[in-house]
Short mmCIF file of C-alpha atoms in Angstrom, two decimals:
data_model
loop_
_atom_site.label_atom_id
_atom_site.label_comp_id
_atom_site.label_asym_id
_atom_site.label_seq_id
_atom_site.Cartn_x
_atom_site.Cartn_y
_atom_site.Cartn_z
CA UNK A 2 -151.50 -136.44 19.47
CA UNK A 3 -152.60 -133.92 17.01
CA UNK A 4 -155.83 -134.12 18.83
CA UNK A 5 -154.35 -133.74 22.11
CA UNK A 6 -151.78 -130.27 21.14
CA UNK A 7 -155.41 -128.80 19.49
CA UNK A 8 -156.71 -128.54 23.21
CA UNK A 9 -153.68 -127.44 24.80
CA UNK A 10 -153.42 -124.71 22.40
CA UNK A 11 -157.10 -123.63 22.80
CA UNK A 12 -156.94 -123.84 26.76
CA UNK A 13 -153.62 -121.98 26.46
CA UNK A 14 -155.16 -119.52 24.02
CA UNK A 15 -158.00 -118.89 26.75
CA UNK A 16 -156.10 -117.96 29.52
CA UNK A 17 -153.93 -115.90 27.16
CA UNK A 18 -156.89 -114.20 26.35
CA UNK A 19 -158.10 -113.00 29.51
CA UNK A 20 -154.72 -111.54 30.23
CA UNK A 21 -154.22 -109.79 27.46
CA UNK A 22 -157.40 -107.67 27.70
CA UNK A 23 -155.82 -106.69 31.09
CA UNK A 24 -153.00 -105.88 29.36
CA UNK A 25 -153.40 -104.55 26.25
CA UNK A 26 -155.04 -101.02 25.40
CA UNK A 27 -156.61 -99.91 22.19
CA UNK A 28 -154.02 -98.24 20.15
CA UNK A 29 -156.03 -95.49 18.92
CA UNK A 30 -157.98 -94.13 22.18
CA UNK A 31 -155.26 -95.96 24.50
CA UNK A 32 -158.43 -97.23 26.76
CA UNK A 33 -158.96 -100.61 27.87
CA UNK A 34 -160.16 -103.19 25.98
CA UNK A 35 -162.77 -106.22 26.62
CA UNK A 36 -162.41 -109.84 25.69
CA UNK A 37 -165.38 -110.53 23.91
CA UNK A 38 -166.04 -114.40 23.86
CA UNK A 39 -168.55 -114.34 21.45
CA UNK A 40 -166.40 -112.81 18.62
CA UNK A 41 -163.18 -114.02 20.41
CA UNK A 42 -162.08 -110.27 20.02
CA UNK A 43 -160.46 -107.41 21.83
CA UNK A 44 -163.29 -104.76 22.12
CA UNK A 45 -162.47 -101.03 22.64
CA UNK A 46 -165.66 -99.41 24.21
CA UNK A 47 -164.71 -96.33 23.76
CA UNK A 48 -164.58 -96.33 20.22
CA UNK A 49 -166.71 -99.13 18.98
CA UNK A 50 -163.93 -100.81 17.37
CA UNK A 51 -163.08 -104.75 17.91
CA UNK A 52 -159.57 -106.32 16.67
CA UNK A 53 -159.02 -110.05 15.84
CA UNK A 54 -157.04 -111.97 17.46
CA UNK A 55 -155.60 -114.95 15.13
CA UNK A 56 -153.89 -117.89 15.90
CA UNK A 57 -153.62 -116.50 19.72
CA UNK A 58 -151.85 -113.57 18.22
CA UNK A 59 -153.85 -110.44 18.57
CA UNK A 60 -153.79 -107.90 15.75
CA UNK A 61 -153.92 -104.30 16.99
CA UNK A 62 -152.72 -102.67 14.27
CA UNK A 63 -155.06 -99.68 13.89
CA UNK A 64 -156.18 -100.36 10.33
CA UNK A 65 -156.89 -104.21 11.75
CA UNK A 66 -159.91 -102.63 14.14
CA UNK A 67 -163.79 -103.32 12.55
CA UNK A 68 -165.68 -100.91 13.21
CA UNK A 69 -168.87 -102.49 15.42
CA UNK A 70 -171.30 -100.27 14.67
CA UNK A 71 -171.51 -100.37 11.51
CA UNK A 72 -171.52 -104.13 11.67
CA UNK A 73 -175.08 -104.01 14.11
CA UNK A 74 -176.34 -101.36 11.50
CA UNK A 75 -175.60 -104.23 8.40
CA UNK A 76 -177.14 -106.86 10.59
CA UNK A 77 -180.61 -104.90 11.30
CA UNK A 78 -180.49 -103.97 7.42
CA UNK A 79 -180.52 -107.44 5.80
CA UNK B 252 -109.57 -89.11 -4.26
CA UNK B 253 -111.44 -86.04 -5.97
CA UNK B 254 -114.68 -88.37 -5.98
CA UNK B 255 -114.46 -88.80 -2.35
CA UNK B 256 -114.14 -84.81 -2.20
CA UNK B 257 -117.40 -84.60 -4.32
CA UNK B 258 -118.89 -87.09 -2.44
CA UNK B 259 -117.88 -85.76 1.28
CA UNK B 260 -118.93 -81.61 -0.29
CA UNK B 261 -122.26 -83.46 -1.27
CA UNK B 262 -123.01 -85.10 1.93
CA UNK B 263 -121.95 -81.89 3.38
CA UNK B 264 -124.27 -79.80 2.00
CA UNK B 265 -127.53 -82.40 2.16
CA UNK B 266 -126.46 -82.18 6.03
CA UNK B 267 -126.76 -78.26 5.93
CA UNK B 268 -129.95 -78.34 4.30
CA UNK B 269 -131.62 -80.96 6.38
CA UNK B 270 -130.14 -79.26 9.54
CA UNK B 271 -132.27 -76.28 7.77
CA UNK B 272 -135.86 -77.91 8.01
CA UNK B 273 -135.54 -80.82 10.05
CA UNK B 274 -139.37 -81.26 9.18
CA UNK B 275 -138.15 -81.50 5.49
CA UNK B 276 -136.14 -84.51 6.28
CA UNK B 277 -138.22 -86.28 8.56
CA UNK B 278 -140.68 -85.99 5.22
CA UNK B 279 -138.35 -87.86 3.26
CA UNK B 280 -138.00 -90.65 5.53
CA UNK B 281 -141.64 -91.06 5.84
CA UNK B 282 -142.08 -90.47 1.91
CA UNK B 283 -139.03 -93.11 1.11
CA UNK B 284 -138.90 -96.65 0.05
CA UNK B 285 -135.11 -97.41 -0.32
CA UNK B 286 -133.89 -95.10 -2.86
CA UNK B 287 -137.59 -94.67 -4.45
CA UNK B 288 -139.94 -91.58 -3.89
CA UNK B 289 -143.29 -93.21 -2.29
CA UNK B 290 -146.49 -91.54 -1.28
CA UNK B 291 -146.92 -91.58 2.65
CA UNK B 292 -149.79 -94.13 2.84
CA UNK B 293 -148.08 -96.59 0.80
CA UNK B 294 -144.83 -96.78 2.61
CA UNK B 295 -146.09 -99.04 5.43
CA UNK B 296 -147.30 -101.30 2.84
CA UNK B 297 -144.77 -101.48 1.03
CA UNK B 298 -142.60 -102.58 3.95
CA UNK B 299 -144.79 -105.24 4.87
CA UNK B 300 -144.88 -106.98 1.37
CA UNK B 301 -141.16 -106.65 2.07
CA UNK B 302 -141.08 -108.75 5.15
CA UNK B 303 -143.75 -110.82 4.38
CA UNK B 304 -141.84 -112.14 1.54
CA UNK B 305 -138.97 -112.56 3.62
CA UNK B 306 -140.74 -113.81 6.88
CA UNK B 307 -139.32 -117.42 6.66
CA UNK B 308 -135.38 -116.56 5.29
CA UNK B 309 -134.82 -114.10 7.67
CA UNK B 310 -132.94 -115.69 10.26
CA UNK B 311 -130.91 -117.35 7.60
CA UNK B 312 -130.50 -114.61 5.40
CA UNK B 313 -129.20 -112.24 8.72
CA UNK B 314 -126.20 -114.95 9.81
CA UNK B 315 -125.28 -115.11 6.26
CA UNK B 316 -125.45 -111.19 5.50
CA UNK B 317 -123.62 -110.45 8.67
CA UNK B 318 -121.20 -113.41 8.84
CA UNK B 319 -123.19 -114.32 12.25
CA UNK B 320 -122.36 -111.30 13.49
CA UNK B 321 -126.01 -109.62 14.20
CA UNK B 322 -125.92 -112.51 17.15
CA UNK B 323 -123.06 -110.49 18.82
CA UNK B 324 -124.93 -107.32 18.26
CA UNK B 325 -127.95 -108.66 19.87
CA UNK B 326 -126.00 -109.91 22.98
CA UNK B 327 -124.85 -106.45 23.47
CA UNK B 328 -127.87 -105.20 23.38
CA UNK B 329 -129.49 -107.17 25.99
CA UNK B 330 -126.28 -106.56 27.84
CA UNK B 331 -126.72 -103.10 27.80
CA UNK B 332 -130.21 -103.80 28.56
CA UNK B 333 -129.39 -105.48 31.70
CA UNK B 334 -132.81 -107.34 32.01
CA UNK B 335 -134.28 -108.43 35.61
CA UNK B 336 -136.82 -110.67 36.73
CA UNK B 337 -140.58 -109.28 36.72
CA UNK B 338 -139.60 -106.33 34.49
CA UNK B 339 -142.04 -105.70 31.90
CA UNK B 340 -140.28 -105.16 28.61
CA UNK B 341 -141.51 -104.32 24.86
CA UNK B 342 -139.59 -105.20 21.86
CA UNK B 343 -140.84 -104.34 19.01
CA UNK B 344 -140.39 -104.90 15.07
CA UNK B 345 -139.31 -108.10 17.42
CA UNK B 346 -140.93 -110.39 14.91
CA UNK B 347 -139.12 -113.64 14.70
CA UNK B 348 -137.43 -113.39 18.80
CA UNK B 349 -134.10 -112.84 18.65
CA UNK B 350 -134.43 -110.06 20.95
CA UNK B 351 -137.07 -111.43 22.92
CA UNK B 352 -135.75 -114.89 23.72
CA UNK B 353 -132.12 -113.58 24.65
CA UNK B 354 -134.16 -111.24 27.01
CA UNK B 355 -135.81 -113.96 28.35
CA UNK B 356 -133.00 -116.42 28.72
CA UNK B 357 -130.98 -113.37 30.26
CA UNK B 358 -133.81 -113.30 33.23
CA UNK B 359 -134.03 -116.92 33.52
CA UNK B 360 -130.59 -117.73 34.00
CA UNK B 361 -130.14 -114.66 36.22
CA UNK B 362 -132.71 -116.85 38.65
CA UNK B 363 -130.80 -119.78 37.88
CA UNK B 364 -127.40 -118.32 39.79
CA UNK B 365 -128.81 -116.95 41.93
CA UNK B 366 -130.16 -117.71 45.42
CA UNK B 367 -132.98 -120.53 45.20
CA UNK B 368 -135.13 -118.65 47.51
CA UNK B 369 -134.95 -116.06 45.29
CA UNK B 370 -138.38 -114.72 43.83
CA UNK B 371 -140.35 -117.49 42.15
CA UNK B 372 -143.01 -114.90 41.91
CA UNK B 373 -140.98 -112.37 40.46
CA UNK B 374 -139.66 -114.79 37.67
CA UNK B 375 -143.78 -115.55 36.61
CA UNK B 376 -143.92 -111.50 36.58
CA UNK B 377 -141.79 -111.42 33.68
CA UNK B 378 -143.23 -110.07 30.98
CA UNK B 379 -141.84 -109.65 27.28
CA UNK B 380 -143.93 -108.29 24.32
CA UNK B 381 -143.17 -109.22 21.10
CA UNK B 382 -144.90 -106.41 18.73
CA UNK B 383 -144.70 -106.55 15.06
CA UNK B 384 -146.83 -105.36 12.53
CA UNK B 385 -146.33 -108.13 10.32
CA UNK B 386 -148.02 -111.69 11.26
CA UNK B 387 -145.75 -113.63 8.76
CA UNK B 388 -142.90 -112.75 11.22
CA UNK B 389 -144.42 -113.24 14.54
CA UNK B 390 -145.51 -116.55 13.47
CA UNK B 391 -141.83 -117.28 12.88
CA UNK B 392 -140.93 -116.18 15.99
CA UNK B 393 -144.30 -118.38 17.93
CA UNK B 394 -142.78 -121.08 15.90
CA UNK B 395 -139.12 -120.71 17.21
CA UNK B 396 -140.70 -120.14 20.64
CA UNK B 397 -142.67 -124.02 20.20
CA UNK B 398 -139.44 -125.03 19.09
CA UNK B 399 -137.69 -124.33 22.21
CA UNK B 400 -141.04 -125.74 24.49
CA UNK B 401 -141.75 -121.69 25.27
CA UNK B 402 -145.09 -122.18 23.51
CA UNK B 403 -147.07 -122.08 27.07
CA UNK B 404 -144.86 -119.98 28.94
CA UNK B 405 -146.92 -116.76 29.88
CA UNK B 406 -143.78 -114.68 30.10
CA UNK B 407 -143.24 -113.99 26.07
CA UNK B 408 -146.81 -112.43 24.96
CA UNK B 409 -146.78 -112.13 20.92
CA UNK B 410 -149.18 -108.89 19.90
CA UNK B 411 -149.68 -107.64 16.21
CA UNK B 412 -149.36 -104.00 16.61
CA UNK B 413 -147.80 -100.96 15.10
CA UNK B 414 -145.21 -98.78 16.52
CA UNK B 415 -146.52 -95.63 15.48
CA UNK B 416 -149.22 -96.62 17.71
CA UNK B 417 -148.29 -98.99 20.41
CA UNK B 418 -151.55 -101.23 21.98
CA UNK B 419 -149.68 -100.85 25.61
CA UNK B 420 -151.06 -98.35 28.43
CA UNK B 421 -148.65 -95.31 29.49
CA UNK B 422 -145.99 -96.14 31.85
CA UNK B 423 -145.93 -99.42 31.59
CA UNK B 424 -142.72 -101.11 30.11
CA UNK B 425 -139.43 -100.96 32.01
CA UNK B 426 -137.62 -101.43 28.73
CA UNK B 427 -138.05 -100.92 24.98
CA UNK B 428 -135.77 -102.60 22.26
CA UNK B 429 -136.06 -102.28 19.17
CA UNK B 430 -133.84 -103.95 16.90
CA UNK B 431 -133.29 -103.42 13.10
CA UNK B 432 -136.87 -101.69 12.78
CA UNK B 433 -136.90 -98.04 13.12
CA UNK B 434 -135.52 -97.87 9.87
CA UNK B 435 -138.83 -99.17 8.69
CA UNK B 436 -141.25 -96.57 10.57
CA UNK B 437 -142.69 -94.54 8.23
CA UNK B 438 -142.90 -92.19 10.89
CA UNK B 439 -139.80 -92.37 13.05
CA UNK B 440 -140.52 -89.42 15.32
CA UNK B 441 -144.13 -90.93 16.22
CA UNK B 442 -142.64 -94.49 16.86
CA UNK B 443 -140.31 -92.55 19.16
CA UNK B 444 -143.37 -91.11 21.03
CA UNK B 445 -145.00 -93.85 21.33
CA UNK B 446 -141.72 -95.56 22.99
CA UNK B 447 -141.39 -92.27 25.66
CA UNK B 448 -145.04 -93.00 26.30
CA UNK B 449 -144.82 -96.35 27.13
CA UNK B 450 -142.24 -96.51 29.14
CA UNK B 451 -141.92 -95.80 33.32
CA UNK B 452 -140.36 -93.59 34.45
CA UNK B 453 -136.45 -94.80 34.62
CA UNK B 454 -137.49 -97.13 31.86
CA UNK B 455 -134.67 -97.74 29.31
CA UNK B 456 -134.86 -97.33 25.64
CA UNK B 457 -132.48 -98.68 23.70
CA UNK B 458 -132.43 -99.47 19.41
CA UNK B 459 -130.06 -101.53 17.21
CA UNK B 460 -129.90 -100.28 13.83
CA UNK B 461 -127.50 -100.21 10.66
CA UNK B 462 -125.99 -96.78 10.83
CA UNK B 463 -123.46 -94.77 8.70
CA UNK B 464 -119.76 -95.73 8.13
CA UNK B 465 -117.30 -92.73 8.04
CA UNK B 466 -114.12 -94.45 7.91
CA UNK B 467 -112.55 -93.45 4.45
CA UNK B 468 -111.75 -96.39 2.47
CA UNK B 469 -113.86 -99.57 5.29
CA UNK B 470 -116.79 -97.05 4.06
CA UNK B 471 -116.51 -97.60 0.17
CA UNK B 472 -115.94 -101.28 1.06
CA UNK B 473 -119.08 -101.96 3.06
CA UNK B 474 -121.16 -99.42 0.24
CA UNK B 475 -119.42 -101.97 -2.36
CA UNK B 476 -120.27 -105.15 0.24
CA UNK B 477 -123.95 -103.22 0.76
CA UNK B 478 -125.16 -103.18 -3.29
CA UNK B 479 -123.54 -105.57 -5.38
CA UNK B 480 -123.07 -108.61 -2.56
CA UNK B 481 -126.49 -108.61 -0.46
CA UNK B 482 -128.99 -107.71 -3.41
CA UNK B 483 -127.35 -111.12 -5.44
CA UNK B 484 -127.41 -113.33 -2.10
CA UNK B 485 -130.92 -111.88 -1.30
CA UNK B 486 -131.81 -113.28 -4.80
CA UNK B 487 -129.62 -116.83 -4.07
CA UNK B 488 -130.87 -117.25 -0.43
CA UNK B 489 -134.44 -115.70 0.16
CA UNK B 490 -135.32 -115.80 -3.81
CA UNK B 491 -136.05 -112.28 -3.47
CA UNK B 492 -133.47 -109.64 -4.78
CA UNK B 493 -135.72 -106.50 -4.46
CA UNK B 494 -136.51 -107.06 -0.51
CA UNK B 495 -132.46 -106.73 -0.35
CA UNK B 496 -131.84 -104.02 -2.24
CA UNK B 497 -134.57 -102.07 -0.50
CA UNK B 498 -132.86 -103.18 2.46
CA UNK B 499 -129.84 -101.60 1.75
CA UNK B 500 -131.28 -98.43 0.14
CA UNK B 501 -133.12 -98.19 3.53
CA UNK B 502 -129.97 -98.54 5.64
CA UNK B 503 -128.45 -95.63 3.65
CA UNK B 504 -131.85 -93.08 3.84
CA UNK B 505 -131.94 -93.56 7.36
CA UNK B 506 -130.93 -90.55 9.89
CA UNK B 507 -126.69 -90.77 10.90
CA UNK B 508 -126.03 -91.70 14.41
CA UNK B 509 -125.48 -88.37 15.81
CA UNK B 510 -129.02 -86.86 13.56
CA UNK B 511 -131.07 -89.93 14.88
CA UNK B 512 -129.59 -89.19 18.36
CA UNK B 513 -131.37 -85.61 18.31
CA UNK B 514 -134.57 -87.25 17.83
CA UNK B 515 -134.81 -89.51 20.56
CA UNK B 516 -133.64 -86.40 22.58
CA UNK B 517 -136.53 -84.79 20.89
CA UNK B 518 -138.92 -87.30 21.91
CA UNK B 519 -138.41 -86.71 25.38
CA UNK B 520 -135.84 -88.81 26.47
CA UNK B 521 -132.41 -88.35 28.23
CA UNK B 522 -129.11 -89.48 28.87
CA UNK B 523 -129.45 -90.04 24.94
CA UNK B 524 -126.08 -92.04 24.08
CA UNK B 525 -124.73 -94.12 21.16
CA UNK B 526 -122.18 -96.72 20.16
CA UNK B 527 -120.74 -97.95 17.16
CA UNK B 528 -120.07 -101.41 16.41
CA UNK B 529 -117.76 -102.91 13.36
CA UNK B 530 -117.23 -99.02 12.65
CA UNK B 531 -120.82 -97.78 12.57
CA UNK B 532 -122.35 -100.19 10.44
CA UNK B 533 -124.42 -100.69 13.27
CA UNK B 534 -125.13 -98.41 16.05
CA UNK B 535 -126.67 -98.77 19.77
CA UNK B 536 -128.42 -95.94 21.12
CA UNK B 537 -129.80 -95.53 24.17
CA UNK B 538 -131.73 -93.74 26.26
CA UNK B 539 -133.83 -92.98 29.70
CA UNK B 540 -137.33 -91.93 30.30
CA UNK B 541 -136.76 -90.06 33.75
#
């Protein structure tokens, strides 16, 4: 049952995903935003900057956004 | 008798002053916690210790601080709200749904009476936002949503976000509620830009919030009610006395009815109107984006 709710939720969280990236904008440069599947984030483009999205809840409270670049720059680094 | 004289000169003259530099007062809001002087920065999180402590009594503690009445507030203002199928509509500092779900059950049983052929496709349209900037409290709410078998339904969206800076595109929302959490904003005047901006044009904007009492004598009841009841039942209930008391500090800091009314007018808006309810302890203003 447990087992069973787990998918559900993850299926539902899918298709939630998708339309909230056609929903939601970035709150700082008020642009679109991309779903990335990889990081299961909402990318803004605009201003490098992806936000989480936890428990199919997505947190896009400015101070939430990680900053991507610097993240590529740590990764070539180590 | 001569206290309420010193008391009535006093508010008098703190209402001259602030009518003096409005900037001066919008500084103290942002630069309050309750009754404490807090740096800018630290306001926000400050608050959202506050509700994160309180995330899971909230409900509870609400019926009991009100008597249940905070249910009839919220019925009036989705009344006022008048909600329709396929309208996009934001609530924020909507944390645990109250708002939200009466919205939603508003639109639903709207299709319900009405004509089966009506709109099928304009019910899916529906769209209501939940934004909060604490998670604590939107998890409540996703809970309360599973509880009631809403956990698929594509209509209520839950977002993290904050309302000094919204996560929704310009002219989107056909309506804007937010209930008992402009008091909160550190910045009120932003969170009221941020509504103008995302609402259409003709959108509705519309807050419930504890207000000022004038009435002589109700008024040193409900301040008597305000700081020696709810501080000792936030304590009994929630386990958490300070949350309360900043609570009711809050209440008190925030801008009077007819003050706060100038700065939705400010933010753009018009049509800007309020109403009192149980004598001003709460108020509902409202407003249109035309």
């Amino acid at each position: 049952m447990v087992r069973i709710s787990r998918v559900m939720l993850k299926e539902a969280g899918n298709a939630i995903d998708k339309t909230l990236s056609e929903i939601l904008v970035c709150p700082l440069s008020k642009q679109p935003l991309r779903f990335c599947e990889k990081t299961k984030s909402l990318v803004s483009d605009t201003i490098g900057v992806s936000f989480p999205i936890k428990d199919g809840i997505p947190c896009l409270v400015p101070k939430d956004g990680k900053i991507l670049d610097e993240d590529a720059d740590a990764s070539k680094a180590s | 008798m001569a206290l309420r004289l010193l008391s009535s000169r006093r508010r008098l003259g703190s209402i001259v002053l602030s009518y003096r530099s409005p900037l001066a007062s919008l500084h103290s809001h942002a630069t309050s916690f309750g009754f404490q002087q807090v740096k800018e920065e630290e306001k926000s999180k400050l608050v959202s210790n506050v509700f994160t402590n309180v995330a899971s009594s909230y409900d509870i503690m609400n019926d009991v601080m009100s008597a249940g009445l905070h249910r009839l507030w919220k019925e009036r203002l989705v009344g006022k709200l008048s909600p329709f199928a396929g309208m996009k509509h934001l609530d924020v500092a909507g944390g645990t749904g109250d708002v939200a779900f009466r919205i939603f059950d508003a639109v639903n049983s709207v299709k319900r009476r009405a004509l089966r052929k009506v709109d099928e496709a304009s019910i899916e349209e529906t769209q209501i936002y939940v934004c909060d900037i604490n998670p604590n409290m939107l998890n409540v709410g996703k809970q309360r949503a599973a509880e009631r078998g809403l956990s698929d339904n594509r209509s209520l969206v839950w977002v993290e976000g904050d309302a000094e800076a919204l996560s929704f595109d310009d002219d989107s929302m056909d309506g804007y509620t937010i209930a008992f959490g402009i008091r909160n904003v550190t910045h009120i005047e932003k969170a009221l830009a941020e509504a103008y901006r995302v609402l259409k044009r003709g959108g509705r904007f519309l807050c419930l919030e504890l207000s000022h009492v004038d009435i002589p004598v109700f008024k040193e009841l409900y301040d008597l009610y305000s700081f020696q009841v709810i501080p000792n039942l936030g304590e009994l209930i929630a386990g958490d006395r300070d949350s309360y008391q900043y609570l009711v500090e809050s209440v008190r800091r925030f801008p009077p009815q007819e003050r706060f009314a100038k700065m939705i007018g400010d933010a753009g808006f018009e049509k800007v109107e309020y109403e009192n309810l149980v004598g001003g302890v709460v108020a509902i203003h409202s407003a249109i984006k035309l």
